[in-house]
PDB file of C-alpha atoms in Angstrom:
ATOM      1  CA  MET D   1      71.325  42.848 113.905  1.00  0.00           C
ATOM      2  CA  ALA D   2      72.404  47.435 114.181  1.00  0.00           C
ATOM      3  CA  SER D   3      76.566  47.933 113.292  1.00  0.00           C
ATOM      4  CA  LYS D   4      78.677  49.678 115.090  1.00  0.00           C
ATOM      5  CA  LEU D   5      78.746  52.577 113.971  1.00  0.00           C
ATOM      6  CA  THR D   6      82.540  52.955 113.688  1.00  0.00           C
ATOM      7  CA  ALA D   7      84.917  55.127 112.122  1.00  0.00           C
ATOM      8  CA  MET D   8      85.624  52.360 109.206  1.00  0.00           C
ATOM      9  CA  LEU D   9      81.579  52.148 108.940  1.00  0.00           C
ATOM     10  CA  LEU D  10      81.751  55.875 108.681  1.00  0.00           C
ATOM     11  CA  ALA D  11      84.129  55.712 106.241  1.00  0.00           C
ATOM     12  CA  ASP D  12      82.563  53.076 103.889  1.00  0.00           C
ATOM     13  CA  MET D  13      79.001  55.784 103.967  1.00  0.00           C
ATOM     14  CA  GLU D  14      81.569  58.664 103.083  1.00  0.00           C
ATOM     15  CA  ARG D  15      83.122  56.895  99.803  1.00  0.00           C
ATOM     16  CA  TYR D  16      79.125  54.836  99.060  1.00  0.00           C
ATOM     17  CA  LEU D  17      78.346  58.401  98.936  1.00  0.00           C
ATOM     18  CA  LYS D  18      81.506  59.303  95.762  1.00  0.00           C
ATOM     19  CA  GLY D  19      81.312  56.838  93.799  1.00  0.00           C
ATOM     20  CA  GLU D  20      84.605  55.200  94.537  1.00  0.00           C
ATOM     21  CA  MET D  21      83.356  51.686  96.200  1.00  0.00           C
ATOM     22  CA  THR D  22      85.328  48.558  93.637  1.00  0.00           C
ATOM     23  CA  GLY D  23      82.279  46.140  92.696  1.00  0.00           C
ATOM     24  CA  LEU D  24      82.159  43.447  95.469  1.00  0.00           C
ATOM     25  CA  GLU D  25      82.683  46.478  98.087  1.00  0.00           C
ATOM     26  CA  LEU D  26      79.392  48.228  97.171  1.00  0.00           C
ATOM     27  CA  GLN D  27      77.600  45.266  96.702  1.00  0.00           C
ATOM     28  CA  LYS D  28      78.835  44.254 100.467  1.00  0.00           C
ATOM     29  CA  PHE D  29      77.677  47.979 101.404  1.00  0.00           C
ATOM     30  CA  GLU D  30      74.460  47.479 100.150  1.00  0.00           C
ATOM     31  CA  GLN D  31      73.458  44.135 101.541  1.00  0.00           C
ATOM     32  CA  LYS D  32      74.561  45.984 104.561  1.00  0.00           C
ATOM     33  CA  LEU D  33      72.013  48.900 104.350  1.00  0.00           C
ATOM     34  CA  LYS D  34      68.844  45.858 103.633  1.00  0.00           C
ATOM     35  CA  GLU D  35      69.548  44.769 106.737  1.00  0.00           C
ATOM     36  CA  ASP D  36      69.853  47.098 108.683  1.00  0.00           C
ATOM     37  CA  ALA D  37      68.648  49.643 109.769  1.00  0.00           C
ATOM     38  CA  GLU D  38      70.715  51.952 112.376  1.00  0.00           C
ATOM     39  CA  LEU D  39      72.937  52.331 109.311  1.00  0.00           C
ATOM     40  CA  ARG D  40      70.241  52.874 106.615  1.00  0.00           C
ATOM     41  CA  SER D  41      68.752  55.796 109.163  1.00  0.00           C
ATOM     42  CA  GLU D  42      72.633  57.081 109.520  1.00  0.00           C
ATOM     43  CA  LEU D  43      73.150  57.088 105.747  1.00  0.00           C
ATOM     44  CA  ARG D  44      69.984  59.622 105.294  1.00  0.00           C
ATOM     45  CA  ILE D  45      72.114  62.397 107.495  1.00  0.00           C
ATOM     46  CA  GLN D  46      75.262  62.089 105.312  1.00  0.00           C
ATOM     47  CA  ILE D  47      73.003  61.971 102.333  1.00  0.00           C
ATOM     48  CA  GLU D  48      71.182  65.357 103.766  1.00  0.00           C
ATOM     49  CA  LEU D  49      74.347  66.904 103.783  1.00  0.00           C
ATOM     50  CA  PHE D  50      75.411  66.810 100.271  1.00  0.00           C
ATOM     51  CA  GLU D  51      72.270  67.460  98.605  1.00  0.00           C
ATOM     52  CA  ALA D  52      69.925  69.175 101.160  1.00  0.00           C
ATOM     53  CA  VAL D  53      70.252  72.496  99.087  1.00  0.00           C
ATOM     54  CA  GLY D  54      68.603  70.317  96.700  1.00  0.00           C
ATOM     55  CA  ASN D  55      65.135  69.470  95.344  1.00  0.00           C
ATOM     56  CA  ASN D  56      65.956  65.029  96.261  1.00  0.00           C
ATOM     57  CA  SER D  57      64.408  64.578  99.362  1.00  0.00           C
ATOM     58  CA  ASP D  58      62.031  61.417  97.157  1.00  0.00           C
ATOM     59  CA  TYR D  59      64.356  59.790  96.854  1.00  0.00           C
ATOM     60  CA  SER D  60      65.986  55.777  97.814  1.00  0.00           C
ATOM     61  CA  VAL D  61      69.278  55.567  99.177  1.00  0.00           C
ATOM     62  CA  PHE D  62      69.236  52.033  97.025  1.00  0.00           C
ATOM     63  CA  GLN D  63      69.302  54.007  93.456  1.00  0.00           C
ATOM     64  CA  GLU D  64      72.458  52.875  91.728  1.00  0.00           C
ATOM     65  CA  LYS D  65      73.399  56.448  91.120  1.00  0.00           C
ATOM     66  CA  LEU D  66      72.388  59.900  92.696  1.00  0.00           C
ATOM     67  CA  ASN D  67      71.626  63.394  91.884  1.00  0.00           C
ATOM     68  CA  ARG D  68      75.061  65.235  91.931  1.00  0.00           C
ATOM     69  CA  GLU D  69      73.755  67.983  90.211  1.00  0.00           C
ATOM     70  CA  GLU D  70      72.148  70.408  92.452  1.00  0.00           C
ATOM     71  CA  VAL D  71      75.853  69.068  94.413  1.00  0.00           C
ATOM     72  CA  ASP D  72      77.853  70.517  92.463  1.00  0.00           C
ATOM     73  CA  LYS D  73      75.746  73.385  91.878  1.00  0.00           C
ATOM     74  CA  LEU D  74      76.322  74.263  95.831  1.00  0.00           C
ATOM     75  CA  LYS D  75      79.476  73.214  95.325  1.00  0.00           C
ATOM     76  CA  SER D  76      79.781  76.411  92.140  1.00  0.00           C
ATOM     77  CA  LYS D  77      78.461  79.202  95.415  1.00  0.00           C
ATOM     78  CA  LEU D  78      81.015  77.792  97.576  1.00  0.00           C
ATOM     79  CA  ARG D  79      83.859  78.304  96.003  1.00  0.00           C
ATOM     80  CA  SER D  80      83.286  81.912  94.883  1.00  0.00           C
ATOM     81  CA  LYS D  81      84.751  84.523  96.445  1.00  0.00           C
ATOM     82  CA  GLU D  82      81.825  85.827  97.342  1.00  0.00           C
ATOM     83  CA  TYR D  83      81.404  83.509 100.127  1.00  0.00           C
ATOM     84  CA  GLN D  84      85.188  81.833 101.183  1.00  0.00           C
ATOM     85  CA  ASP D  85      85.092  84.813 104.230  1.00  0.00           C
ATOM     86  CA  LEU D  86      81.399  83.917 105.732  1.00  0.00           C
ATOM     87  CA  SER D  87      82.929  79.930 104.750  1.00  0.00           C
ATOM     88  CA  ALA D  88      86.296  81.361 106.964  1.00  0.00           C
ATOM     89  CA  ASN D  89      84.243  82.263 109.564  1.00  0.00           C
ATOM     90  CA  ILE D  90      81.650  78.941 110.090  1.00  0.00           C
ATOM     91  CA  LYS D  91      85.066  77.161 110.095  1.00  0.00           C
ATOM     92  CA  ASN D  92      87.001  78.977 112.689  1.00  0.00           C
ATOM     93  CA  ALA D  93      83.364  78.828 114.390  1.00  0.00           C
ATOM     94  CA  GLU D  94      83.521  75.120 114.409  1.00  0.00           C
ATOM     95  CA  LYS D  95      86.942  74.582 116.037  1.00  0.00           C
ATOM     96  CA  VAL D  96      86.619  76.963 118.666  1.00  0.00           C
ATOM     97  CA  TYR D  97      83.411  74.985 119.521  1.00  0.00           C
ATOM     98  CA  PHE D  98      85.109  71.378 119.488  1.00  0.00           C
ATOM     99  CA  SER D  99      88.054  72.567 120.782  1.00  0.00           C
ATOM    100  CA  GLU D 100      86.436  73.433 124.011  1.00  0.00           C
ATOM    101  CA  GLN D 101      84.458  70.006 123.911  1.00  0.00           C
ATOM    102  CA  SER D 102      87.540  67.996 123.989  1.00  0.00           C
ATOM    103  CA  LYS D 103      86.660  65.695 126.446  1.00  0.00           C
ATOM    104  CA  VAL D 104      83.858  64.191 124.768  1.00  0.00           C
ATOM    105  CA  ARG D 105      83.330  60.948 123.454  1.00  0.00           C
ATOM    106  CA  PRO D 106      84.467  61.179 119.166  1.00  0.00           C
ATOM    107  CA  PHE D 107      80.910  59.639 118.804  1.00  0.00           C
ATOM    108  CA  GLN D 108      79.223  62.367 120.314  1.00  0.00           C
ATOM    109  CA  LYS D 109      81.597  64.957 118.342  1.00  0.00           C
ATOM    110  CA  TYR D 110      80.420  63.011 115.823  1.00  0.00           C
ATOM    111  CA  TYR D 111      76.292  63.845 116.181  1.00  0.00           C
ATOM    112  CA  ARG D 112      76.446  67.591 117.184  1.00  0.00           C
ATOM    113  CA  TYR D 113      78.685  68.050 113.870  1.00  0.00           C
ATOM    114  CA  LEU D 114      76.202  66.325 111.618  1.00  0.00           C
ATOM    115  CA  ALA D 115      73.437  68.675 114.219  1.00  0.00           C
ATOM    116  CA  ILE D 116      76.229  71.689 113.629  1.00  0.00           C
ATOM    117  CA  ALA D 117      76.380  70.753 109.819  1.00  0.00           C
ATOM    118  CA  GLY D 118      72.703  71.034 108.649  1.00  0.00           C
ATOM    119  CA  VAL D 119      72.661  74.161 110.956  1.00  0.00           C
ATOM    120  CA  ILE D 120      75.326  75.875 108.144  1.00  0.00           C
ATOM    121  CA  VAL D 121      73.458  73.606 105.408  1.00  0.00           C
ATOM    122  CA  LEU D 122      69.656  75.308 106.018  1.00  0.00           C
ATOM    123  CA  PHE D 123      71.775  78.498 106.379  1.00  0.00           C
ATOM    124  CA  PHE D 124      72.827  78.830 103.267  1.00  0.00           C
ATOM    125  CA  GLY D 125      69.706  76.871 101.495  1.00  0.00           C
ATOM    126  CA  ILE D 126      68.179  80.424 102.688  1.00  0.00           C
ATOM    127  CA  TYR D 127      70.794  82.457 102.164  1.00  0.00           C
ATOM    128  CA  PHE D 128      71.414  81.442  98.787  1.00  0.00           C
ATOM    129  CA  SER D 129      67.406  81.176  98.172  1.00  0.00           C
ATOM    130  CA  GLN D 130      66.703  84.568  99.554  1.00  0.00           C
ATOM    131  CA  MET D 131      69.406  86.267  97.995  1.00  0.00           C
ATOM    132  CA  ASN D 132      70.169  84.495  94.739  1.00  0.00           C
ATOM    133  CA  PRO D 133      66.320  83.077  94.278  1.00  0.00           C
ATOM    134  CA  SER D 134      66.346  80.413  90.723  1.00  0.00           C
ATOM    135  CA  TYR D 135      64.474  82.183  88.277  1.00  0.00           C
ATOM    136  CA  SER D 136      67.580  81.393  85.861  1.00  0.00           C
ATOM    137  CA  SER D 137      66.095  78.258  85.787  1.00  0.00           C
ATOM    138  CA  TYR D 138      63.265  79.336  83.554  1.00  0.00           C
ATOM    139  CA  TYR D 139      65.862  80.868  81.622  1.00  0.00           C
ATOM    140  CA  ASP D 140      67.507  77.281  81.128  1.00  0.00           C
ATOM    141  CA  SER D 141      63.702  75.340  80.234  1.00  0.00           C
ATOM    142  CA  TYR D 142      62.020  77.334  77.991  1.00  0.00           C
ATOM    143  CA  VAL D 143      65.715  79.276  76.164  1.00  0.00           C
ATOM    144  CA  ASP D 144      66.414  78.133  72.576  1.00  0.00           C
ATOM    145  CA  TYR D 145      67.893  78.708  69.435  1.00  0.00           C
ATOM    146  CA  SER D 146      67.368  75.660  67.577  1.00  0.00           C
ATOM    147  CA  THR D 147      64.848  77.343  65.847  1.00  0.00           C
ATOM    148  CA  LEU D 148      65.941  80.640  64.465  1.00  0.00           C
ATOM    149  CA  PRO D 149      64.650  80.806  61.276  1.00  0.00           C
ATOM    150  CA  SER D 150      68.176  79.361  58.191  1.00  0.00           C
ATOM    151  CA  PHE D 151      68.127  82.355  55.085  1.00  0.00           C
ATOM    152  CA  ILE D 152      71.599  79.595  53.784  1.00  0.00           C
ATOM    153  CA  GLU D 153      70.217  79.534  50.209  1.00  0.00           C
ATOM    154  CA  LYS D 154      73.410  76.808  48.568  1.00  0.00           C
ATOM    155  CA  GLY D 155      75.859  78.436  46.422  1.00  0.00           C
ATOM    156  CA  GLU D 156      75.360  81.633  48.030  1.00  0.00           C
ATOM    157  CA  VAL D 157      77.465  82.923  50.567  1.00  0.00           C
ATOM    158  CA  THR D 158      76.134  86.126  52.609  1.00  0.00           C
ATOM    159  CA  THR D 159      78.077  88.067  55.276  1.00  0.00           C
ATOM    160  CA  PHE D 160      74.556  86.674  56.745  1.00  0.00           C
ATOM    161  CA  THR D 161      74.818  83.124  56.016  1.00  0.00           C
ATOM    162  CA  LYS D 162      78.771  83.472  57.013  1.00  0.00           C
ATOM    163  CA  GLY D 163      77.451  83.881  60.611  1.00  0.00           C
ATOM    164  CA  GLU D 164      74.883  81.470  60.029  1.00  0.00           C
ATOM    165  CA  LEU D 165      77.431  78.752  59.584  1.00  0.00           C
ATOM    166  CA  VAL D 166      79.840  79.678  62.066  1.00  0.00           C
ATOM    167  CA  PHE D 167      76.978  80.236  64.944  1.00  0.00           C
ATOM    168  CA  LYS D 168      75.949  76.611  64.153  1.00  0.00           C
ATOM    169  CA  LYS D 169      80.013  75.707  64.346  1.00  0.00           C
ATOM    170  CA  GLU D 170      79.411  77.089  67.553  1.00  0.00           C
ATOM    171  CA  ASP D 171      81.560  79.822  67.710  1.00  0.00           C
ATOM    172  CA  TYR D 172      79.390  82.129  68.801  1.00  0.00           C
ATOM    173  CA  GLN D 173      82.230  85.535  68.577  1.00  0.00           C
ATOM    174  CA  ALA D 174      82.777  85.237  65.232  1.00  0.00           C
ATOM    175  CA  ALA D 175      79.558  84.609  64.678  1.00  0.00           C
ATOM    176  CA  ALA D 176      78.497  88.060  66.657  1.00  0.00           C
ATOM    177  CA  GLU D 177      81.569  89.971  64.147  1.00  0.00           C
ATOM    178  CA  TYR D 178      78.970  89.235  61.454  1.00  0.00           C
ATOM    179  CA  PHE D 179      75.363  89.490  62.510  1.00  0.00           C
ATOM    180  CA  ALA D 180      76.766  92.631  63.997  1.00  0.00           C
ATOM    181  CA  ALA D 181      78.037  94.039  60.706  1.00  0.00           C
ATOM    182  CA  ILE D 182      74.666  93.154  58.768  1.00  0.00           C
ATOM    183  CA  GLU D 183      73.604  97.222  57.781  1.00  0.00           C
ATOM    184  CA  THR D 184      69.890  98.731  58.434  1.00  0.00           C
ATOM    185  CA  SER D 185      69.582  98.703  55.477  1.00  0.00           C
ATOM    186  CA  ASN D 186      70.197  95.459  54.764  1.00  0.00           C
ATOM    187  CA  GLU D 187      66.615  93.159  54.423  1.00  0.00           C
ATOM    188  CA  LEU D 188      67.626  90.747  56.620  1.00  0.00           C
ATOM    189  CA  TYR D 189      68.940  92.952  59.551  1.00  0.00           C
ATOM    190  CA  PRO D 190      66.045  92.207  61.885  1.00  0.00           C
ATOM    191  CA  HIS D 191      66.884  88.686  61.373  1.00  0.00           C
ATOM    192  CA  SER D 192      70.138  89.802  61.604  1.00  0.00           C
ATOM    193  CA  LEU D 193      69.601  90.631  65.521  1.00  0.00           C
ATOM    194  CA  LEU D 194      67.848  87.951  66.690  1.00  0.00           C
ATOM    195  CA  TRP D 195      70.758  85.488  66.445  1.00  0.00           C
ATOM    196  CA  LEU D 196      73.214  88.414  67.525  1.00  0.00           C
ATOM    197  CA  GLY D 197      71.358  88.467  70.207  1.00  0.00           C
ATOM    198  CA  ALA D 198      71.819  84.771  70.346  1.00  0.00           C
ATOM    199  CA  SER D 199      75.095  84.573  69.742  1.00  0.00           C
ATOM    200  CA  TYR D 200      75.537  87.105  73.097  1.00  0.00           C
ATOM    201  CA  ASP D 201      73.503  84.974  75.234  1.00  0.00           C
ATOM    202  CA  LYS D 202      75.498  82.097  74.742  1.00  0.00           C
ATOM    203  CA  LEU D 203      78.913  84.776  74.594  1.00  0.00           C
ATOM    204  CA  ASN D 204      77.490  84.836  78.139  1.00  0.00           C
ATOM    205  CA  GLN D 205      77.652  89.181  77.461  1.00  0.00           C
ATOM    206  CA  ASN D 206      74.400  89.793  78.900  1.00  0.00           C
ATOM    207  CA  ASP D 207      73.835  93.361  78.536  1.00  0.00           C
ATOM    208  CA  LYS D 208      74.901  93.336  75.166  1.00  0.00           C
ATOM    209  CA  ALA D 209      72.629  91.017  74.198  1.00  0.00           C
ATOM    210  CA  ILE D 210      69.469  92.637  75.819  1.00  0.00           C
ATOM    211  CA  THR D 211      69.929  95.919  74.287  1.00  0.00           C
ATOM    212  CA  THR D 212      69.821  92.997  71.046  1.00  0.00           C
ATOM    213  CA  PHE D 213      66.596  92.186  71.408  1.00  0.00           C
ATOM    214  CA  GLN D 214      65.336  95.032  72.749  1.00  0.00           C
ATOM    215  CA  LYS D 215      66.742  96.842  69.423  1.00  0.00           C
ATOM    216  CA  LEU D 216      64.373  93.738  68.240  1.00  0.00           C
ATOM    217  CA  SER D 217      61.763  94.704  69.709  1.00  0.00           C
ATOM    218  CA  LYS D 218      60.999  97.301  67.293  1.00  0.00           C
ATOM    219  CA  VAL D 219      61.026  96.717  64.546  1.00  0.00           C
ATOM    220  CA  ALA D 220      58.577  97.538  61.593  1.00  0.00           C
ATOM    221  CA  ASP D 221      57.125  93.518  62.119  1.00  0.00           C
ATOM    222  CA  PRO D 222      55.088  92.408  64.791  1.00  0.00           C
ATOM    223  CA  TYR D 223      56.037  88.890  65.136  1.00  0.00           C
ATOM    224  CA  LEU D 224      59.499  89.365  64.883  1.00  0.00           C
ATOM    225  CA  SER D 225      60.100  92.747  67.670  1.00  0.00           C
ATOM    226  CA  SER D 226      57.851  90.178  69.674  1.00  0.00           C
ATOM    227  CA  LYS D 227      60.332  87.775  69.934  1.00  0.00           C
ATOM    228  CA  GLY D 228      63.259  90.457  70.611  1.00  0.00           C
ATOM    229  CA  TYR D 229      60.194  90.641  74.066  1.00  0.00           C
ATOM    230  CA  TRP D 230      60.651  87.221  74.382  1.00  0.00           C
ATOM    231  CA  TYR D 231      63.914  87.343  74.802  1.00  0.00           C
ATOM    232  CA  GLU D 232      64.187  89.679  75.465  1.00  0.00           C
ATOM    233  CA  ALA D 233      62.564  88.405  79.752  1.00  0.00           C
ATOM    234  CA  LEU D 234      64.332  85.593  78.603  1.00  0.00           C
ATOM    235  CA  ILE D 235      67.548  87.070  79.088  1.00  0.00           C
ATOM    236  CA  HIS D 236      66.792  88.728  81.904  1.00  0.00           C
ATOM    237  CA  LEU D 237      65.739  85.596  84.224  1.00  0.00           C
ATOM    238  CA  LYS D 238      69.002  84.109  83.205  1.00  0.00           C
ATOM    239  CA  ASP D 239      70.623  87.372  84.878  1.00  0.00           C
ATOM    240  CA  ASN D 240      68.103  86.625  87.762  1.00  0.00           C
ATOM    241  CA  ASP D 241      65.606  89.946  86.791  1.00  0.00           C
ATOM    242  CA  LYS D 242      62.129  89.025  88.389  1.00  0.00           C
ATOM    243  CA  GLU D 243      60.880  91.725  87.440  1.00  0.00           C
ATOM    244  CA  LYS D 244      62.861  93.109  84.024  1.00  0.00           C
ATOM    245  CA  ALA D 245      61.103  90.246  82.829  1.00  0.00           C
ATOM    246  CA  MET D 246      57.730  90.118  84.201  1.00  0.00           C
ATOM    247  CA  LYS D 247      58.043  93.814  81.929  1.00  0.00           C
ATOM    248  CA  ALA D 248      59.326  91.810  78.882  1.00  0.00           C
ATOM    249  CA  LEU D 249      56.693  89.780  79.386  1.00  0.00           C
ATOM    250  CA  GLU D 250      53.803  91.270  79.578  1.00  0.00           C
ATOM    251  CA  LYS D 251      55.027  92.961  76.008  1.00  0.00           C
ATOM    252  CA  SER D 252      54.708  89.142  74.622  1.00  0.00           C
ATOM    253  CA  THR D 253      51.314  88.861  75.364  1.00  0.00           C
ATOM    254  CA  GLU D 254      49.454  91.910  74.499  1.00  0.00           C
ATOM    255  CA  ASP D 255      48.495  90.385  71.334  1.00  0.00           C
ATOM    256  CA  GLU D 256      47.553  86.183  71.105  1.00  0.00           C
ATOM    257  CA  ASP D 257      49.876  86.381  67.584  1.00  0.00           C
ATOM    258  CA  ASN D 258      53.435  87.459  69.172  1.00  0.00           C
ATOM    259  CA  PHE D 259      55.023  84.213  69.272  1.00  0.00           C
ATOM    260  CA  ASN D 260      55.597  82.618  71.334  1.00  0.00           C
ATOM    261  CA  PHE D 261      52.843  83.678  72.889  1.00  0.00           C
ATOM    262  CA  GLN D 262      51.376  80.550  75.611  1.00  0.00           C
ATOM    263  CA  GLU D 263      54.343  79.901  76.412  1.00  0.00           C
ATOM    264  CA  ALA D 264      54.403  84.211  77.870  1.00  0.00           C
ATOM    265  CA  LYS D 265      51.455  82.924  79.560  1.00  0.00           C
ATOM    266  CA  VAL D 266      52.299  80.520  81.406  1.00  0.00           C
ATOM    267  CA  LEU D 267      55.294  81.721  82.447  1.00  0.00           C
ATOM    268  CA  LEU D 268      55.119  84.817  83.809  1.00  0.00           C
ATOM    269  CA  ARG D 269      52.163  83.430  86.006  1.00  0.00           C
ATOM    270  CA  LYS D 270      55.342  81.454  87.354  1.00  0.00           C
ATOM    271  CA  LEU D 271      56.833  84.404  88.199  1.00  0.00           C
ATOM    272  CA  ASP D 272      53.615  86.306  89.644  1.00  0.00           C
TER     273      ASP D 272
END
């Protein structure tokens, strides 16, 4: 038998989605879900509101854990100052609408609210996809500094090794200072550019990282220079700059002996 959609049941759905139910409450609510198609349908609407911007349309309401990653991303974007005025305008419009509908029954208001919320979420989804395409996800997928060449030798202490050690301890500011101090005459200077660019990247100093990797792309060693193009492309993707990323990737794919040649070809094809 279908459950009457009471205010308490709506509150239970919200607590269920937020993971706030105790073990016994959770067990009872999920049993109710299994027995009640209407309740499952209502929960699906709530899930879509929680997860609308993500790409999780095929998951089941009976999963033990909902994917919170996309929700967190949306919340982060909505907290940014750039979207606060828009959010305020939407809320004001919502208040005006409901004040004009004061004679409508509470649950009719609830369904109308879902419709309005759906439009709002759809708007944000389109707005974000147009203004902030997710090219940065490619950066997340491909960036890897775990394979940077190490020059630490037992008993030897140099500016380079000091930088390498603090980088591995995640003290990226100190690492940047050490690698930036290495002279161009030092035989490890090209490698220091690679580590320096990585340090700037970790510090989210993207402009400095790009400039450093561009310097690396001009060194005499063709394999090292190709690393400059590869990592420059990744930082441009991190900045959501598709065009500049593609230009750097085109340089990466000019020679099959270049660093990450195949990966660059695949990534370039995805962006094209």
